[in-house]
Tab-separated table of C-alpha atoms in Angstrom:
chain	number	residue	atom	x	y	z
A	1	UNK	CA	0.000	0.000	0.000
A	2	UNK	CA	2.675	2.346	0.653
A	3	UNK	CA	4.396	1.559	-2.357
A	4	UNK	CA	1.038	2.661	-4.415
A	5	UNK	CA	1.095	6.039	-2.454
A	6	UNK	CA	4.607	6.912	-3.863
A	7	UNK	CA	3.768	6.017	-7.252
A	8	UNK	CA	0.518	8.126	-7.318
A	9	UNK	CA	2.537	10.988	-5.842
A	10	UNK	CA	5.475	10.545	-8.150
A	11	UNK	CA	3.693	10.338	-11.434
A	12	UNK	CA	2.485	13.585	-10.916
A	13	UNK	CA	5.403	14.876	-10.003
A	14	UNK	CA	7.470	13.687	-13.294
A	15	UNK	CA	4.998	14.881	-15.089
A	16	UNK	CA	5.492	18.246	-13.821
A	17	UNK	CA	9.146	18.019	-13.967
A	18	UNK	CA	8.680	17.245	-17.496
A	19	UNK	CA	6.696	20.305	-18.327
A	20	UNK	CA	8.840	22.487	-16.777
A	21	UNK	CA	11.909	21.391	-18.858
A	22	UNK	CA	9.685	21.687	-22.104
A	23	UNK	CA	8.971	25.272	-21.243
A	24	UNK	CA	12.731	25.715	-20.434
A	25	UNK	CA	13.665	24.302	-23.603
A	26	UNK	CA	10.756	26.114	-25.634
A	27	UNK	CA	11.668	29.509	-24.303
A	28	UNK	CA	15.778	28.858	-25.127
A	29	UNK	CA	14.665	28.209	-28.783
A	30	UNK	CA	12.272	31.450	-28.544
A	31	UNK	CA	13.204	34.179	-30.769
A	32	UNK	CA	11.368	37.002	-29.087
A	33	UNK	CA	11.812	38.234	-25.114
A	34	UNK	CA	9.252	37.899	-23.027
A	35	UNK	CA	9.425	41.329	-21.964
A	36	UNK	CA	11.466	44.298	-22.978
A	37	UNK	CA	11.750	48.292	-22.464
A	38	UNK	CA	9.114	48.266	-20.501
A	39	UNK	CA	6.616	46.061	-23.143
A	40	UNK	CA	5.387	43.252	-22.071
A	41	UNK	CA	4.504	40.245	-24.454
A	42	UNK	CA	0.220	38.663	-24.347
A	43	UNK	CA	-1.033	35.595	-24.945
A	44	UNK	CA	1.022	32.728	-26.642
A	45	UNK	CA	3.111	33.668	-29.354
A	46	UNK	CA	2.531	32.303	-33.211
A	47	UNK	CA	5.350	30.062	-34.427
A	48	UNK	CA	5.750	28.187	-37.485
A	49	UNK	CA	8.553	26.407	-39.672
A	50	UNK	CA	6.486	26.542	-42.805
A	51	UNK	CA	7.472	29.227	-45.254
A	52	UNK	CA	4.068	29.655	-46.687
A	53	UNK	CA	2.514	30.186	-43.640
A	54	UNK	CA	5.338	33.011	-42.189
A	55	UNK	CA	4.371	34.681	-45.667
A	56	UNK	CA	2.061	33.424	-48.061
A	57	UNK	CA	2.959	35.926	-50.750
A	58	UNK	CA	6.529	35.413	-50.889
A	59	UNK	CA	6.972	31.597	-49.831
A	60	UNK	CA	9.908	30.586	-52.265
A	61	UNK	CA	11.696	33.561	-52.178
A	62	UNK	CA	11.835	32.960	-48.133
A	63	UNK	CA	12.983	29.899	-48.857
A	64	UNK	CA	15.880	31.389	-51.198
A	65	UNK	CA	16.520	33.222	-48.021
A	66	UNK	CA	17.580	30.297	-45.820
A	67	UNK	CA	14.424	31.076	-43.914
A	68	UNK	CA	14.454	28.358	-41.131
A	69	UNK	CA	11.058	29.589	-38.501
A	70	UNK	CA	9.370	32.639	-37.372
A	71	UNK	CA	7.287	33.841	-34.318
A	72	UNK	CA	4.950	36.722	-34.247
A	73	UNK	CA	4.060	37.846	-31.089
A	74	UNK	CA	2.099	41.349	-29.292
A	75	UNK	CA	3.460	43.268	-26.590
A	76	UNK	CA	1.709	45.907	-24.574
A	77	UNK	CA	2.403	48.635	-22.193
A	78	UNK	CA	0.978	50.131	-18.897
A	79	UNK	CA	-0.386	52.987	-20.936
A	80	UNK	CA	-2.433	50.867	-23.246
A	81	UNK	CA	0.130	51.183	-26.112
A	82	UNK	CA	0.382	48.112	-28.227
A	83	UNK	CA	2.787	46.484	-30.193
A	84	UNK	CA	2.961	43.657	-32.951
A	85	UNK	CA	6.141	42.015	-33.947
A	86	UNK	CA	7.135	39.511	-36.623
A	87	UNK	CA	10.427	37.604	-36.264
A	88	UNK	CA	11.979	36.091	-39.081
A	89	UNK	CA	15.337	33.608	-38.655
A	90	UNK	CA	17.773	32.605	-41.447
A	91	UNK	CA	20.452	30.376	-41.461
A	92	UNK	CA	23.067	33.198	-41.844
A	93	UNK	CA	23.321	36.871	-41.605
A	94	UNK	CA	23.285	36.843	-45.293
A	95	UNK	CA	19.725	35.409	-45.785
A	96	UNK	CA	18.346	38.150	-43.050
A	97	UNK	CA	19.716	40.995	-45.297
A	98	UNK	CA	18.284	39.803	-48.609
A	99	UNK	CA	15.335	39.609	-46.921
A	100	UNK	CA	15.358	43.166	-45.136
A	101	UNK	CA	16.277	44.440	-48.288
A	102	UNK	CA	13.324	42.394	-50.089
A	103	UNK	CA	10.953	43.903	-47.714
A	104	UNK	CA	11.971	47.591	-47.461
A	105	UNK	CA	9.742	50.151	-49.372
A	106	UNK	CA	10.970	52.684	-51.269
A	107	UNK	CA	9.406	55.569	-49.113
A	108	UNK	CA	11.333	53.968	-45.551
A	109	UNK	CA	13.732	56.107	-43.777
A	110	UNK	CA	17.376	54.807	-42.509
A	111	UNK	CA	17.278	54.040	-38.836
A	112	UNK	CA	19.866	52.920	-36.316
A	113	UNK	CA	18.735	49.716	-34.888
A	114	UNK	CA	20.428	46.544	-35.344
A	115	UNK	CA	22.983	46.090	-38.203
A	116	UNK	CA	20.494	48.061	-40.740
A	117	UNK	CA	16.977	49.553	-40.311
A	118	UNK	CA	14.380	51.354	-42.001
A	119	UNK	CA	11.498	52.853	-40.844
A	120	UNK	CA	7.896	54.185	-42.175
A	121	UNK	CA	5.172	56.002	-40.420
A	122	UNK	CA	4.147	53.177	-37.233
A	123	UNK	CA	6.356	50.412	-39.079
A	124	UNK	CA	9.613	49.737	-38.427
A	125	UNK	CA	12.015	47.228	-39.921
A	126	UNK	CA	15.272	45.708	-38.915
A	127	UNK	CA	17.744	42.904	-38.852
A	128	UNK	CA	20.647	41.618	-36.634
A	129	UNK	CA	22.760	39.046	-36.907
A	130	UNK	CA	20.374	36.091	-38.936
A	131	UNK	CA	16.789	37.653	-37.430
A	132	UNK	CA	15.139	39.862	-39.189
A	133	UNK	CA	12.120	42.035	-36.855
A	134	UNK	CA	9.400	43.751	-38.488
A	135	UNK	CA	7.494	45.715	-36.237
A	136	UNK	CA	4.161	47.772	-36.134
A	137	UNK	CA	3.130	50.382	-33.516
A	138	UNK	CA	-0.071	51.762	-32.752
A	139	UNK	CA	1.595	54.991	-32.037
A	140	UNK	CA	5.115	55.701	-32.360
A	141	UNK	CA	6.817	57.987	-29.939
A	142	UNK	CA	10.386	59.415	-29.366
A	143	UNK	CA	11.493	56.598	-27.561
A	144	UNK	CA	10.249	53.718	-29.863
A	145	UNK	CA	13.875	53.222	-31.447
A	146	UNK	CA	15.569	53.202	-28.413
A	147	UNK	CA	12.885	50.779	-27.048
A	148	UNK	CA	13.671	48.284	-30.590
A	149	UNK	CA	17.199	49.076	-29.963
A	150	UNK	CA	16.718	47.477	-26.502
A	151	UNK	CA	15.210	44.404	-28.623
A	152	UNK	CA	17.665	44.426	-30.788
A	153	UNK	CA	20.633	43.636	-28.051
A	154	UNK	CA	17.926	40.402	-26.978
A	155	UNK	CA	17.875	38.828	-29.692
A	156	UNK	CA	19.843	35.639	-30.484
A	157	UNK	CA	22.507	35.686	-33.223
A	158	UNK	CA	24.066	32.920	-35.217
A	159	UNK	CA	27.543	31.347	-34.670
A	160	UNK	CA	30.667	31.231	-36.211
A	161	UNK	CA	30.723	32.475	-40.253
A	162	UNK	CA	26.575	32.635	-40.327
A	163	UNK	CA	26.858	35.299	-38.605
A	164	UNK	CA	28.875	37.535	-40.610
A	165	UNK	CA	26.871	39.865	-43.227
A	166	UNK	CA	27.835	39.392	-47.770
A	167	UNK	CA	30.578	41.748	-48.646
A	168	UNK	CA	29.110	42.471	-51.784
A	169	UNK	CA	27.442	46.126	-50.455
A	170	UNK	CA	30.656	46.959	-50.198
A	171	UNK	CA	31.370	47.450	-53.632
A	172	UNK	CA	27.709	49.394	-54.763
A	173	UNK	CA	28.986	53.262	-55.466
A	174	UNK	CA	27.184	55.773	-53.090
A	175	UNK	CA	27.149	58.682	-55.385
A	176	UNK	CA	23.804	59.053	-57.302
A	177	UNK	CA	22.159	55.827	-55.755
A	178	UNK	CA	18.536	56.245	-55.418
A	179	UNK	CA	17.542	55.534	-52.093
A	180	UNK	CA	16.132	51.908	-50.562
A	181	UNK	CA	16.480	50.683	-53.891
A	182	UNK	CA	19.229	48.318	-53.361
A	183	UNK	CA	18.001	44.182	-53.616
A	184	UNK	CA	20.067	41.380	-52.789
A	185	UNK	CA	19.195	38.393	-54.559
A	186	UNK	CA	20.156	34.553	-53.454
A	187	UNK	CA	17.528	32.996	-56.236
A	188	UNK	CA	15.638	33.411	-58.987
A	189	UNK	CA	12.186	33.846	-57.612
A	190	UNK	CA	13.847	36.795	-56.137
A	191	UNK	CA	15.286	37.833	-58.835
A	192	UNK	CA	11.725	37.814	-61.064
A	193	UNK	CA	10.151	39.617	-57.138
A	194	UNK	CA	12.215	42.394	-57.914
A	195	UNK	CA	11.784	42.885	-61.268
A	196	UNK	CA	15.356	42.876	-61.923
A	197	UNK	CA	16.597	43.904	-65.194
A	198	UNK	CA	18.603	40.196	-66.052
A	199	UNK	CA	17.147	36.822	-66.515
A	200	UNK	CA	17.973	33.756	-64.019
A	201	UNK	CA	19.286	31.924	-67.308
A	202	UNK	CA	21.691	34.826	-67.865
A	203	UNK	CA	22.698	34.812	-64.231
A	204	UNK	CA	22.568	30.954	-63.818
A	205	UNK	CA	22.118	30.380	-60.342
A	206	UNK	CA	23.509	26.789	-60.518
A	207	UNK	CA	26.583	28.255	-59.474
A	208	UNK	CA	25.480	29.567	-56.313
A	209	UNK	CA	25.938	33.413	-56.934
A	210	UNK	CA	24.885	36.509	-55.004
A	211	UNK	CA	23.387	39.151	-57.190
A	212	UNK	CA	22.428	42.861	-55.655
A	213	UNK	CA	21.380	45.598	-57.903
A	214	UNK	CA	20.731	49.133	-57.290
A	215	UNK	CA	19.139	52.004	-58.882
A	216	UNK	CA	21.167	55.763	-59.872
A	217	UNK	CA	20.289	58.626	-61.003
A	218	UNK	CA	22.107	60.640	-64.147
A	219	UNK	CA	21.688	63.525	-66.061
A	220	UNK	CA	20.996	61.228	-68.839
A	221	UNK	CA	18.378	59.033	-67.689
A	222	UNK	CA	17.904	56.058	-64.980
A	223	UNK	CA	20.580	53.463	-64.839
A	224	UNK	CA	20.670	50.155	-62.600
A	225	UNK	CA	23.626	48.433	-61.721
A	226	UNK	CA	23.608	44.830	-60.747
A	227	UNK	CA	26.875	42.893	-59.454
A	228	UNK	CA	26.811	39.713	-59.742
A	229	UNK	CA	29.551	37.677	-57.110
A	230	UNK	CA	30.471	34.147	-58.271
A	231	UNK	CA	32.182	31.461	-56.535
A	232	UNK	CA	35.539	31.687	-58.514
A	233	UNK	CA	37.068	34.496	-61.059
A	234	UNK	CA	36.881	31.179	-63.565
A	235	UNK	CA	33.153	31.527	-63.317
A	236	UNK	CA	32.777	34.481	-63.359
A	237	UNK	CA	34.722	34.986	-66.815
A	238	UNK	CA	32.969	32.235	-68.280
A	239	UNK	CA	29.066	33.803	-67.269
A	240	UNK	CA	31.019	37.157	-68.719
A	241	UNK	CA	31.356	35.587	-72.732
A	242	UNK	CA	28.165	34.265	-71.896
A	243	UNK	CA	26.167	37.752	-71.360
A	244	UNK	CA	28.456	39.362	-74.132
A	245	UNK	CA	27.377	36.911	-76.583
A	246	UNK	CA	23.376	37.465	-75.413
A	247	UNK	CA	21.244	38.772	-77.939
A	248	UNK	CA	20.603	42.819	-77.841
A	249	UNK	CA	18.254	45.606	-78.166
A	250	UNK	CA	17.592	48.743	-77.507
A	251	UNK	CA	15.316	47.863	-74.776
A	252	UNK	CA	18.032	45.142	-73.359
A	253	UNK	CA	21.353	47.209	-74.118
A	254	UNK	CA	23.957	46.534	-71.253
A	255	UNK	CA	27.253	47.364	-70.578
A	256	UNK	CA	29.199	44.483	-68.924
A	257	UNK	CA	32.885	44.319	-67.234
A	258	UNK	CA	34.227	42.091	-64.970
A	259	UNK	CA	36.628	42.280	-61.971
A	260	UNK	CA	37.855	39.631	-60.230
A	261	UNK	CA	34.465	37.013	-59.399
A	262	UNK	CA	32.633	40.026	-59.607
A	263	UNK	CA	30.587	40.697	-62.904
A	264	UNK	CA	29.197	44.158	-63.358
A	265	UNK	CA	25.990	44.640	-65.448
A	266	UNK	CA	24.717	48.187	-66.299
A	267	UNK	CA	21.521	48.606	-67.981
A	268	UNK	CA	19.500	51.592	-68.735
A	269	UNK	CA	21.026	55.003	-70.758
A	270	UNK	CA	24.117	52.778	-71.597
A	271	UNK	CA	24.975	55.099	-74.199
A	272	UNK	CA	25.986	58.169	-71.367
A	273	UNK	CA	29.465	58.683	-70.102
A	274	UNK	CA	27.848	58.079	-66.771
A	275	UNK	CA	26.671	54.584	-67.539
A	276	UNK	CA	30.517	53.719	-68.419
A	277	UNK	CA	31.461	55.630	-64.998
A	278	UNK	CA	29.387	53.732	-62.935
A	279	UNK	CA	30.598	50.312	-64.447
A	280	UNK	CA	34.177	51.327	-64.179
A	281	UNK	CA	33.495	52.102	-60.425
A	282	UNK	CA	32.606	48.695	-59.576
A	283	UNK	CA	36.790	47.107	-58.414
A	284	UNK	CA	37.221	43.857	-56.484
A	285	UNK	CA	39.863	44.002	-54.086
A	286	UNK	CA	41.278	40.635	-52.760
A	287	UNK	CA	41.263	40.040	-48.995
A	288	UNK	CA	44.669	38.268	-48.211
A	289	UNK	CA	44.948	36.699	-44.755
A	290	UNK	CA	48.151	35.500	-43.711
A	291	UNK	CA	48.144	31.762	-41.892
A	292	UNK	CA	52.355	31.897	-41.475
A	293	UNK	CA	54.618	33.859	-39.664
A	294	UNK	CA	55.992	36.918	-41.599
A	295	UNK	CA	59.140	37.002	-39.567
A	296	UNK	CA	61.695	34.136	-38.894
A	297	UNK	CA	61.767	33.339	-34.836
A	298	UNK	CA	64.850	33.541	-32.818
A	299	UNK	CA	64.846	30.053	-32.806
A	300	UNK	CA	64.838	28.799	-36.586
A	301	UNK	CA	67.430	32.402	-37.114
A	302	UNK	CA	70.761	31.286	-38.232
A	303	UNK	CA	72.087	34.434	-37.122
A	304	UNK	CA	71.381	33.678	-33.623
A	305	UNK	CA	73.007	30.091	-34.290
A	306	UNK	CA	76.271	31.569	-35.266
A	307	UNK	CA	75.994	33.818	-31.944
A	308	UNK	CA	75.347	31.115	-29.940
A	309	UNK	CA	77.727	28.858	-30.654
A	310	UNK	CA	80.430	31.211	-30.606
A	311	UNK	CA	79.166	32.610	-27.261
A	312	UNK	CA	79.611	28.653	-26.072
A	313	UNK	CA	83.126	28.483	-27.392
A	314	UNK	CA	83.883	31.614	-25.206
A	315	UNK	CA	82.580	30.102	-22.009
A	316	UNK	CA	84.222	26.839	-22.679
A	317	UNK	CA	87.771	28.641	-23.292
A	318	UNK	CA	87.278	30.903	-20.023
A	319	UNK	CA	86.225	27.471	-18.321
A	320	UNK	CA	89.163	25.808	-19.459
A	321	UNK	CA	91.369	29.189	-19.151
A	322	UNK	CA	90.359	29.603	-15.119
A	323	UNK	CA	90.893	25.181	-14.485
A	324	UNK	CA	93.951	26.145	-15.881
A	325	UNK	CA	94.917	28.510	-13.786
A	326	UNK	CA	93.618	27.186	-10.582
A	327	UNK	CA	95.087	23.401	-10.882
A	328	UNK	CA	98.556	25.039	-12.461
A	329	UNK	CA	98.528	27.749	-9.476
A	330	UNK	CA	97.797	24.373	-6.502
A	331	UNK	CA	100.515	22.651	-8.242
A	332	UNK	CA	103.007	25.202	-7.579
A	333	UNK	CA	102.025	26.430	-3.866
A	334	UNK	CA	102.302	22.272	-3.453
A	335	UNK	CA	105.495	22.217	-4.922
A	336	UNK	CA	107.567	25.146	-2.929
A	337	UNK	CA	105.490	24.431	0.443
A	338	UNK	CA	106.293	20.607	0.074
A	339	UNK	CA	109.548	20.303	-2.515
A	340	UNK	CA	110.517	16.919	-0.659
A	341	UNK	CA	106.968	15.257	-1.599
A	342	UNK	CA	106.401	13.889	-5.338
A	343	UNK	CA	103.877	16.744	-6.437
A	344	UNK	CA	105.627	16.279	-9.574
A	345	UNK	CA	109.649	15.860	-10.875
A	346	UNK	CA	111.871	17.200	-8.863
A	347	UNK	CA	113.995	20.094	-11.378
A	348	UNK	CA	117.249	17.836	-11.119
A	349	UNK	CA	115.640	14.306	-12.361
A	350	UNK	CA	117.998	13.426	-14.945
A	351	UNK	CA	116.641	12.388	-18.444
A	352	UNK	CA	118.032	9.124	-19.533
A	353	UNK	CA	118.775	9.473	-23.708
A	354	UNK	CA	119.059	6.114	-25.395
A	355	UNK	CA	122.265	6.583	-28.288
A	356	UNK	CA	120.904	4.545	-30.507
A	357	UNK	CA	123.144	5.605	-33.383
C-alpha cells in the first residue's frame, strides 16, 4: 500500500518536472523576449517552420533566403500602447539581409537599430545578426527606437561564419544611388520579385551566386547596376562571354565588365558617359589573410646560431682558461710548500737518452 502512495505521488510529479523542462527548452529556442523596455509580451506567441505560412505571398523567395522559422508575437504597455512584432530567422546573416532588403519600401527612412533599419510612419524594420524584426506600432513615440534598440541587443545571433553579413554592399557606389532601392538576390524567384533587369538563365544560379542591384540617377536618364559575385574568377569569366554573346536591343542594351568574381551589369542610358562611370566604379579588391609567420623566430634564425655557438666556445675557453689557472697555481704552492713530496719531478731528475746511433 505504501508503495502505491509513492507512485501516485510521483507520477504527478514527473509529469510536472517534465513540463517544466519543455517550457525551459521552448523559451531557449524562442526568438522574441518575453518582456522588454518596458513592453510586455500577451497571450502565446505564433510560431511556425512553414514558409508559406510566415508569408504566403513570398513563400519561395523565403525559402531562397535560408528562412528556417518565425514567431509573431504582441506586446503591450501600462499605458495601453500596443505592439505587434514579426520575427523572421535565417540560417546566416546573409539570408536576413536579402530579406530586409526584399521587404523595405521605397518611401522607408534609414534608422539605427540593429545592423540596418528602415522605418515608415508606425512600421519599423530591422535585422541583426540572422533575425530579421518587423514591427508595427499603434503609435510611435520618441522613444520607440531606443525601445527596438533594446530588442535588438535580446535577440539571439548565429555562430561562427553565419553570422557575418555578404561583402558584396561593399562594392555598390554611393554617389547618385537612389535611395532603398538596393536588392540582394540569393535565387531566382527573387530575382523575377524584384523585377530585376537580367534573366535567371543569364545569371545561372547553378553556381550559387549573389546578385544585388541598385538604382542611380544621371543627367541622362535612370541606370541600374547589378553585381553579380560568383564562386571563382573562372566563373565568373565564363558567365562574362556568356552575357556578351546574349542577344541585344535597344530595350536590353547593357554594358558588362568584370573584376575579379565580380561581374558588373549596367543597364538603362548605356549610351551616357555616366553609364561607363558607374561600371568602371565597380573594383574587387582581394582580402589576403596571412596563416604563417611573416618574420623568422629567434629560434629557426641562423644568425642567432652563429651567436650562440660562438658565445659557447667563449665560455668553454674561459672554463678551461680559469681550471687552468687554478690546478697550475695548486701545483706550484704544493710544490715550494712541500719540494721533498712527489707533487711532480723534482727540477734535477735526470733524463736518460738512449744513443741509438
Amino acid at each position: 500500500m505504501p508503495n502505491c502512495s509513492i507512485k501516485r505521488f510521483a507520477l504527478p510529479l514527473l509529469a510536472c518536472v517534465c513540463l517544466s523542462i519543455s517550457a525551459i527548452a521552448a523559451d531557449g529556442n524562442a526568438l522574441l523576449p518575453k518582456s522588454f523596455a518596458g513592453w510586455t509580451q500577451t497571450g502565446a506567441p505564433q510560431t511556425t517552420t512553414a514558409a508559406d505560412k510566415a508569408d504566403s505571398a513570398y513563400p519561395a523567395v523565403l525559402s531562397e533566403y535560408g528562412f528556417t522559422d518565425s514567431e509573431t508575437a504582441t506586446y503591450t504597455r501600462d499605458d495601453g500602447r500596443k505592439l505587434t512584432i514579426k520575427a523572421a530567422r535565417f540560417k546566416d546573416a546573409t539570408g536576413a539581409y536579402g530579406a530586409f532588403t526584399f521587404y523595405r519600401q521605397p518611401q522607408m527612412k534609414p534608422e539605427q537599430i540593429g545592423t540596418k533599419a528602415a522605418s515608415a510612419n508606425d512600421r519599423i524594420l530591422f535585422f541583426r545578426s540572422n533575425v530579421l524584426i518587423d514591427a508595427n506600432f499603434d503609435r510611435v513615440t520618441a522613444m520607440s527606437a531606443a525601445e527596438l534598440r533594446e530588442l535588438a541587443g535580446a535577440l539571439p545571433s548565429a555562430q561562427g561564419s553565419a553570422d557575418n553579413p555578404p561583402t558584396v554592399p561593399q562594392y555598390l557606389p554611393a554617389k547618385d544611388a537612389v535611395a532603398n532601392s538596393a536588392r540582394y538576390v540569393l535565387g531566382p524567384q527573387a530575382l523575377l520579385a524584384v523585377k530585376a533587369p537580367l534573366t535567371p538563365e543569364q545569371i545561372d544560379f547553378n553556381v550559387e551566386p549573389e546578385v544585388l542591384t541598385q538604382d542611380y540617377n544621371s543627367s541622362d536618364g535612370p541606370l541600374t547596376l547589378t553585381i553579380i559575385d560568383y564562386p571563382t574568377p573562372q566563373i565568373a569569366a565564363e558567365r562574362l562571354r556568356a552575357l556578351q554573346s546574349s542577344p541585344q536591343s535597344s530595350s536590353t542594351a547593357m554594358l558588362v565588365r568584370r573584376s575579379g568574381p565580380l561581374v558588373a551589369v549596367v543597364t538603362g542610358t548605356t549610351g551616357s558617359d555616366a553609364a561607363h562611370t558607374l561600371l568602371n566604379s565597380v573594383n574587387y579588391e582581394a582580402e589576403v589573410t596571412w596563416d604563417q609567420a611573416t618574420s623568422v623566430s629567434k629560434r629557426d634564425n641562423i644568425g642567432n646560431l652563429i651567436v650562440a655557438v660562438f658565445a659557447l666556445i667563449g665560455i668553454l675557453l674561459l672554463f678551461s682558461l680559469i681550471f687552468g689557472v687554478f690546478f697550475g697555481g695548486i701545483k706550484v704552492l704544493l710544490r715550494r710548500w712541500f719540494p721533498e713530496r712527489a707533487f711532480g719531478k723534482p727540477d734535477d731528475v735526470e733524463i736518460i737518452q738512449l744513443h741509438l746511433k
